[in-house]
Amino acid sequence: MPSNLSQTRSANQTIHLPVEREISSIPRGDAESNWEYPSPQQMYNAMLRKGYDDTPQDAVESMVAVHNFLNEGAWAEIVEWERRFSRGLGYGWQACRQGEEGSVTGAGMIASKYEVPQPRLLRFEGRPSDITPKARILQMLGQIYPSKFGGEPPFDRHDWYVQRQIAPGLPREVRYVIDYYSGPPEPTGEPVFYLDVRPAVDRPTAAAERLMRWGGDVWYRASGASARQQAS
């Protein structure tokens, strides 16, 4: 998404790559506009700069499409976290206490009752060589219980720094960690990706937010609340 990537055709390039950039749905934290995704030409130049000289030129446009799709998915997850917790842990618990399904169903009601300011992306950082503690724990569990936790480690990691408005004119920077996983392809051959998006545990409230979201869903399902709700 940086704007300073070169749009110049590389010396070894044999096919034309588009230079048009797609505007994302992600608001910038430093301007009243949205982030722009790199063009295929910028993506190819960036990969050459990082030493990926064997990148198939005819696959770059598809790579950009996947890149944009994953970023939109990551932002949607962040927006959901912010919908629950940007107004504090009390509001967050009200959103989490009915589990994941119930929280999504009641999103409109909560949003209308408590105005949720729009989060904005301040900056982001790629850290593919820094495995997160959660990913490391899952890999260790995979060695012990391969049938349940077995799988490849994440192929990428990003840290996104988000501006959360906890009150009018009172922003707070919140760091989110994103692990990118690839799964078995679809029968049609299409690739499958999974994202694990959560607040970084660098503040006590972030640990509480993660516990509330996980614990609220587990309790809601384990207590039979879903069945009681359907019966009523």
mmCIF file of C-alpha atoms in Angstrom:
data_model
loop_
_atom_site.group_PDB
_atom_site.id
_atom_site.type_symbol
_atom_site.label_atom_id
_atom_site.label_comp_id
_atom_site.label_asym_id
_atom_site.label_seq_id
_atom_site.Cartn_x
_atom_site.Cartn_y
_atom_site.Cartn_z
ATOM 1 C CA MET A 1 0.000 0.000 0.000
ATOM 2 C CA PRO A 2 2.957 2.445 0.073
ATOM 3 C CA SER A 3 2.691 5.172 -2.575
ATOM 4 C CA ASN A 4 6.423 5.538 -3.241
ATOM 5 C CA LEU A 5 6.896 2.248 -5.100
ATOM 6 C CA SER A 6 8.232 2.604 -8.622
ATOM 7 C CA GLN A 7 5.834 2.299 -11.544
ATOM 8 C CA THR A 8 8.716 1.985 -14.036
ATOM 9 C CA ARG A 9 8.929 -1.127 -16.183
ATOM 10 C CA SER A 10 11.904 -3.255 -15.066
ATOM 11 C CA ALA A 11 14.813 -4.072 -17.349
ATOM 12 C CA ASN A 12 14.079 -7.820 -17.545
ATOM 13 C CA GLN A 13 10.311 -7.429 -17.906
ATOM 14 C CA THR A 14 8.794 -9.125 -20.951
ATOM 15 C CA ILE A 15 5.066 -8.423 -20.496
ATOM 16 C CA HIS A 16 3.027 -5.339 -19.744
ATOM 17 C CA LEU A 17 1.813 -4.951 -16.168
ATOM 18 C CA PRO A 18 -0.964 -2.477 -15.274
ATOM 19 C CA VAL A 19 -0.030 0.629 -13.312
ATOM 20 C CA GLU A 20 -3.545 1.409 -12.082
ATOM 21 C CA ARG A 21 -4.021 1.202 -8.323
ATOM 22 C CA GLU A 22 -7.154 0.016 -6.523
ATOM 23 C CA ILE A 23 -8.495 2.067 -3.645
ATOM 24 C CA SER A 24 -9.122 -0.022 -0.543
ATOM 25 C CA SER A 25 -11.954 0.233 1.972
ATOM 26 C CA ILE A 26 -9.405 1.018 4.713
ATOM 27 C CA PRO A 27 -9.415 4.625 5.999
ATOM 28 C CA ARG A 28 -6.034 6.256 6.487
ATOM 29 C CA GLY A 29 -5.137 7.654 9.867
ATOM 30 C CA ASP A 30 -3.216 10.604 8.407
ATOM 31 C CA ALA A 31 -5.702 11.792 5.778
ATOM 32 C CA GLU A 32 -9.388 11.882 4.909
ATOM 33 C CA SER A 33 -8.959 9.174 2.292
ATOM 34 C CA ASN A 34 -8.463 5.439 2.021
ATOM 35 C CA TRP A 35 -5.284 3.475 1.514
ATOM 36 C CA GLU A 36 -4.438 2.503 -2.059
ATOM 37 C CA TYR A 37 -3.172 -0.929 -3.008
ATOM 38 C CA PRO A 38 -0.043 -1.259 -5.162
ATOM 39 C CA SER A 39 -0.455 -1.731 -8.872
ATOM 40 C CA PRO A 40 0.778 -4.987 -10.452
ATOM 41 C CA GLN A 41 3.801 -3.076 -11.765
ATOM 42 C CA GLN A 42 4.619 -1.777 -8.301
ATOM 43 C CA MET A 43 4.145 -5.229 -6.801
ATOM 44 C CA TYR A 44 6.544 -6.762 -9.329
ATOM 45 C CA ASN A 45 9.165 -4.055 -8.742
ATOM 46 C CA ALA A 46 8.865 -4.502 -4.989
ATOM 47 C CA MET A 47 9.396 -8.257 -5.278
ATOM 48 C CA LEU A 48 12.465 -7.748 -7.452
ATOM 49 C CA ARG A 49 13.829 -5.308 -4.871
ATOM 50 C CA LYS A 50 13.392 -7.986 -2.187
ATOM 51 C CA GLY A 51 15.333 -10.513 -4.274
ATOM 52 C CA TYR A 52 12.461 -12.561 -5.701
ATOM 53 C CA ASP A 53 13.903 -12.623 -9.220
ATOM 54 C CA ASP A 54 12.031 -15.805 -10.184
ATOM 55 C CA THR A 55 8.561 -14.265 -9.788
ATOM 56 C CA PRO A 56 6.413 -15.296 -12.793
ATOM 57 C CA GLN A 57 5.437 -12.069 -14.483
ATOM 58 C CA ASP A 58 2.149 -13.460 -15.763
ATOM 59 C CA ALA A 59 1.098 -14.316 -12.187
ATOM 60 C CA VAL A 60 1.621 -10.861 -10.699
ATOM 61 C CA GLU A 61 -1.901 -9.602 -11.392
ATOM 62 C CA SER A 62 -3.364 -12.634 -9.597
ATOM 63 C CA MET A 63 -0.955 -12.096 -6.720
ATOM 64 C CA VAL A 64 -2.145 -8.497 -6.376
ATOM 65 C CA ALA A 65 -5.772 -9.653 -6.365
ATOM 66 C CA VAL A 66 -5.036 -12.144 -3.547
ATOM 67 C CA HIS A 67 -3.043 -9.509 -1.652
ATOM 68 C CA ASN A 68 -5.947 -7.062 -1.816
ATOM 69 C CA PHE A 69 -8.503 -9.728 -0.894
ATOM 70 C CA LEU A 70 -6.540 -10.758 2.212
ATOM 71 C CA ASN A 71 -6.071 -7.169 3.339
ATOM 72 C CA GLU A 72 -9.792 -6.482 2.992
ATOM 73 C CA GLY A 73 -10.485 -9.601 5.050
ATOM 74 C CA ALA A 74 -8.002 -8.528 7.716
ATOM 75 C CA TRP A 75 -9.570 -5.084 7.939
ATOM 76 C CA ALA A 76 -13.066 -6.558 8.247
ATOM 77 C CA GLU A 77 -11.847 -8.579 11.241
ATOM 78 C CA ILE A 78 -10.290 -5.502 12.824
ATOM 79 C CA VAL A 79 -13.495 -3.518 12.314
ATOM 80 C CA GLU A 80 -15.394 -6.289 14.127
ATOM 81 C CA TRP A 81 -12.972 -6.155 17.063
ATOM 82 C CA GLU A 82 -13.353 -2.376 17.148
ATOM 83 C CA ARG A 83 -17.150 -2.620 16.970
ATOM 84 C CA ARG A 84 -17.083 -4.648 20.148
ATOM 85 C CA PHE A 85 -14.390 -2.929 22.179
ATOM 86 C CA SER A 86 -13.802 0.647 21.009
ATOM 87 C CA ARG A 87 -16.279 1.912 23.640
ATOM 88 C CA GLY A 88 -14.748 -0.063 26.500
ATOM 89 C CA LEU A 89 -14.850 -3.501 28.057
ATOM 90 C CA GLY A 90 -18.426 -3.091 29.337
ATOM 91 C CA TYR A 91 -19.791 -2.563 25.851
ATOM 92 C CA GLY A 92 -17.462 -5.294 24.621
ATOM 93 C CA TRP A 93 -18.952 -7.830 27.003
ATOM 94 C CA GLN A 94 -22.468 -6.969 25.867
ATOM 95 C CA ALA A 95 -21.346 -7.776 22.318
ATOM 96 C CA CYS A 96 -19.560 -11.002 23.272
ATOM 97 C CA ARG A 97 -21.901 -12.548 25.833
ATOM 98 C CA GLN A 98 -24.150 -14.090 23.143
ATOM 99 C CA GLY A 99 -21.286 -15.796 21.327
ATOM 100 C CA GLU A 100 -19.988 -15.132 17.856
ATOM 101 C CA GLU A 101 -23.270 -15.848 16.074
ATOM 102 C CA GLY A 102 -25.376 -13.851 18.504
ATOM 103 C CA SER A 103 -23.000 -10.914 18.435
ATOM 104 C CA VAL A 104 -23.160 -10.703 14.653
ATOM 105 C CA THR A 105 -26.960 -10.938 14.741
ATOM 106 C CA GLY A 106 -27.179 -8.137 17.272
ATOM 107 C CA ALA A 107 -24.580 -5.914 15.618
ATOM 108 C CA GLY A 108 -27.141 -3.434 14.315
ATOM 109 C CA MET A 109 -28.807 -3.085 17.689
ATOM 110 C CA ILE A 110 -25.534 -2.479 19.490
ATOM 111 C CA ALA A 111 -24.315 -0.066 16.829
ATOM 112 C CA SER A 112 -27.535 1.945 17.032
ATOM 113 C CA LYS A 113 -27.451 2.074 20.823
ATOM 114 C CA TYR A 114 -23.756 2.903 21.126
ATOM 115 C CA GLU A 115 -22.241 4.984 18.364
ATOM 116 C CA VAL A 116 -19.069 3.237 17.184
ATOM 117 C CA PRO A 117 -16.461 5.618 15.736
ATOM 118 C CA GLN A 118 -14.774 4.416 12.567
ATOM 119 C CA PRO A 119 -11.286 2.989 13.129
ATOM 120 C CA ARG A 120 -8.464 4.130 10.864
ATOM 121 C CA LEU A 121 -5.222 2.437 9.857
ATOM 122 C CA LEU A 122 -2.195 4.482 10.888
ATOM 123 C CA ARG A 123 0.567 2.246 9.548
ATOM 124 C CA PHE A 124 1.478 -1.402 9.070
ATOM 125 C CA GLU A 125 4.560 -3.561 9.329
ATOM 126 C CA GLY A 126 5.391 -6.845 7.641
ATOM 127 C CA ARG A 127 7.238 -9.268 9.934
ATOM 128 C CA PRO A 128 7.321 -12.613 8.073
ATOM 129 C CA SER A 129 10.354 -13.902 9.965
ATOM 130 C CA ASP A 130 8.951 -13.120 13.440
ATOM 131 C CA ILE A 131 6.590 -15.906 14.458
ATOM 132 C CA THR A 132 3.975 -14.822 16.974
ATOM 133 C CA PRO A 133 3.763 -16.500 20.396
ATOM 134 C CA LYS A 134 0.329 -17.902 19.535
ATOM 135 C CA ALA A 135 1.577 -19.404 16.273
ATOM 136 C CA ARG A 136 4.574 -20.904 18.072
ATOM 137 C CA ILE A 137 2.312 -22.483 20.710
ATOM 138 C CA LEU A 138 0.040 -23.927 18.017
ATOM 139 C CA GLN A 139 3.055 -25.439 16.257
ATOM 140 C CA MET A 140 4.188 -27.045 19.537
ATOM 141 C CA LEU A 141 0.689 -28.420 20.139
ATOM 142 C CA GLY A 142 0.692 -29.741 16.575
ATOM 143 C CA GLN A 143 3.689 -31.911 17.390
ATOM 144 C CA ILE A 144 1.847 -33.395 20.377
ATOM 145 C CA TYR A 145 -1.685 -33.540 18.909
ATOM 146 C CA PRO A 146 -1.182 -33.560 15.123
ATOM 147 C CA SER A 147 -4.777 -34.583 14.362
ATOM 148 C CA LYS A 148 -6.157 -31.478 16.095
ATOM 149 C CA PHE A 149 -3.462 -28.828 15.835
ATOM 150 C CA GLY A 150 -1.293 -30.112 12.998
ATOM 151 C CA GLY A 151 -0.694 -27.796 10.087
ATOM 152 C CA GLU A 152 1.784 -25.535 8.392
ATOM 153 C CA PRO A 153 3.030 -22.438 10.211
ATOM 154 C CA PRO A 154 1.782 -19.059 9.010
ATOM 155 C CA PHE A 155 3.419 -17.937 5.775
ATOM 156 C CA ASP A 156 3.311 -14.271 6.776
ATOM 157 C CA ARG A 157 2.755 -11.963 9.702
ATOM 158 C CA HIS A 158 1.706 -8.328 9.794
ATOM 159 C CA ASP A 159 1.347 -5.834 12.608
ATOM 160 C CA TRP A 160 -1.288 -3.170 11.908
ATOM 161 C CA TYR A 161 -1.470 -0.010 14.019
ATOM 162 C CA VAL A 162 -5.044 1.244 14.263
ATOM 163 C CA GLN A 163 -6.428 4.519 15.550
ATOM 164 C CA ARG A 164 -9.274 3.841 17.961
ATOM 165 C CA GLN A 165 -11.487 6.714 19.062
ATOM 166 C CA ILE A 166 -12.283 5.929 22.686
ATOM 167 C CA ALA A 167 -14.024 9.322 23.041
ATOM 168 C CA PRO A 168 -14.582 12.349 20.791
ATOM 169 C CA GLY A 169 -11.178 13.863 20.108
ATOM 170 C CA LEU A 170 -9.405 11.221 22.175
ATOM 171 C CA PRO A 171 -7.647 8.690 19.912
ATOM 172 C CA ARG A 172 -5.692 5.665 21.077
ATOM 173 C CA GLU A 173 -3.261 3.574 19.054
ATOM 174 C CA VAL A 174 -4.065 -0.136 19.087
ATOM 175 C CA ARG A 175 -1.749 -2.736 17.583
ATOM 176 C CA TYR A 176 -3.242 -5.771 15.868
ATOM 177 C CA VAL A 177 -1.360 -8.943 14.974
ATOM 178 C CA ILE A 178 -2.297 -10.891 11.843
ATOM 179 C CA ASP A 179 -1.115 -14.416 11.056
ATOM 180 C CA TYR A 180 -1.665 -15.564 7.473
ATOM 181 C CA TYR A 181 -2.209 -19.291 6.904
ATOM 182 C CA SER A 182 -2.714 -21.288 3.719
ATOM 183 C CA GLY A 183 -5.012 -24.303 3.688
ATOM 184 C CA PRO A 184 -5.656 -27.205 1.332
ATOM 185 C CA PRO A 185 -6.907 -25.953 -2.040
ATOM 186 C CA GLU A 186 -10.511 -26.230 -3.089
ATOM 187 C CA PRO A 187 -11.502 -29.152 -5.374
ATOM 188 C CA THR A 188 -11.492 -26.598 -8.191
ATOM 189 C CA GLY A 189 -7.846 -25.804 -7.446
ATOM 190 C CA GLU A 190 -8.513 -22.385 -5.955
ATOM 191 C CA PRO A 191 -6.192 -21.507 -3.053
ATOM 192 C CA VAL A 192 -7.543 -21.230 0.489
ATOM 193 C CA PHE A 193 -6.270 -18.809 3.103
ATOM 194 C CA TYR A 194 -7.025 -18.270 6.774
ATOM 195 C CA LEU A 195 -6.405 -15.156 8.835
ATOM 196 C CA ASP A 196 -5.921 -15.028 12.581
ATOM 197 C CA VAL A 197 -6.509 -11.400 13.552
ATOM 198 C CA ARG A 198 -6.406 -10.243 17.178
ATOM 199 C CA PRO A 199 -5.213 -7.354 19.346
ATOM 200 C CA ALA A 200 -1.593 -7.623 20.400
ATOM 201 C CA VAL A 201 -1.246 -8.352 24.111
ATOM 202 C CA ASP A 202 0.828 -5.262 24.859
ATOM 203 C CA ARG A 203 -1.708 -3.760 27.273
ATOM 204 C CA PRO A 204 -3.946 -5.314 29.960
ATOM 205 C CA THR A 205 -7.198 -4.393 28.211
ATOM 206 C CA ALA A 206 -6.105 -6.243 25.045
ATOM 207 C CA ALA A 207 -5.734 -9.460 27.029
ATOM 208 C CA ALA A 208 -9.215 -8.887 28.479
ATOM 209 C CA GLU A 209 -10.668 -8.267 25.022
ATOM 210 C CA ARG A 210 -9.272 -11.536 23.684
ATOM 211 C CA LEU A 211 -10.452 -13.442 26.740
ATOM 212 C CA MET A 212 -13.953 -11.945 26.502
ATOM 213 C CA ARG A 213 -14.353 -12.790 22.834
ATOM 214 C CA TRP A 214 -13.068 -16.349 23.184
ATOM 215 C CA GLY A 215 -14.673 -16.995 26.569
ATOM 216 C CA GLY A 216 -18.008 -15.450 25.622
ATOM 217 C CA ASP A 217 -18.377 -17.715 22.622
ATOM 218 C CA VAL A 218 -17.261 -20.845 24.503
ATOM 219 C CA TRP A 219 -19.634 -20.150 27.418
ATOM 220 C CA TYR A 220 -22.553 -19.344 25.113
ATOM 221 C CA ARG A 221 -22.221 -22.659 23.281
ATOM 222 C CA ALA A 222 -21.311 -24.779 26.314
ATOM 223 C CA SER A 223 -24.202 -23.468 28.424
ATOM 224 C CA GLY A 224 -26.782 -24.414 25.820
ATOM 225 C CA ALA A 225 -27.902 -20.816 25.404
ATOM 226 C CA SER A 226 -28.224 -21.240 21.655
ATOM 227 C CA ALA A 227 -30.623 -24.180 22.057
ATOM 228 C CA ARG A 228 -32.676 -22.328 24.671
ATOM 229 C CA GLN A 229 -32.929 -19.322 22.419
ATOM 230 C CA GLN A 230 -34.163 -21.436 19.497
ATOM 231 C CA ALA A 231 -36.691 -23.202 21.726
ATOM 232 C CA SER A 232 -38.118 -19.904 22.867
#
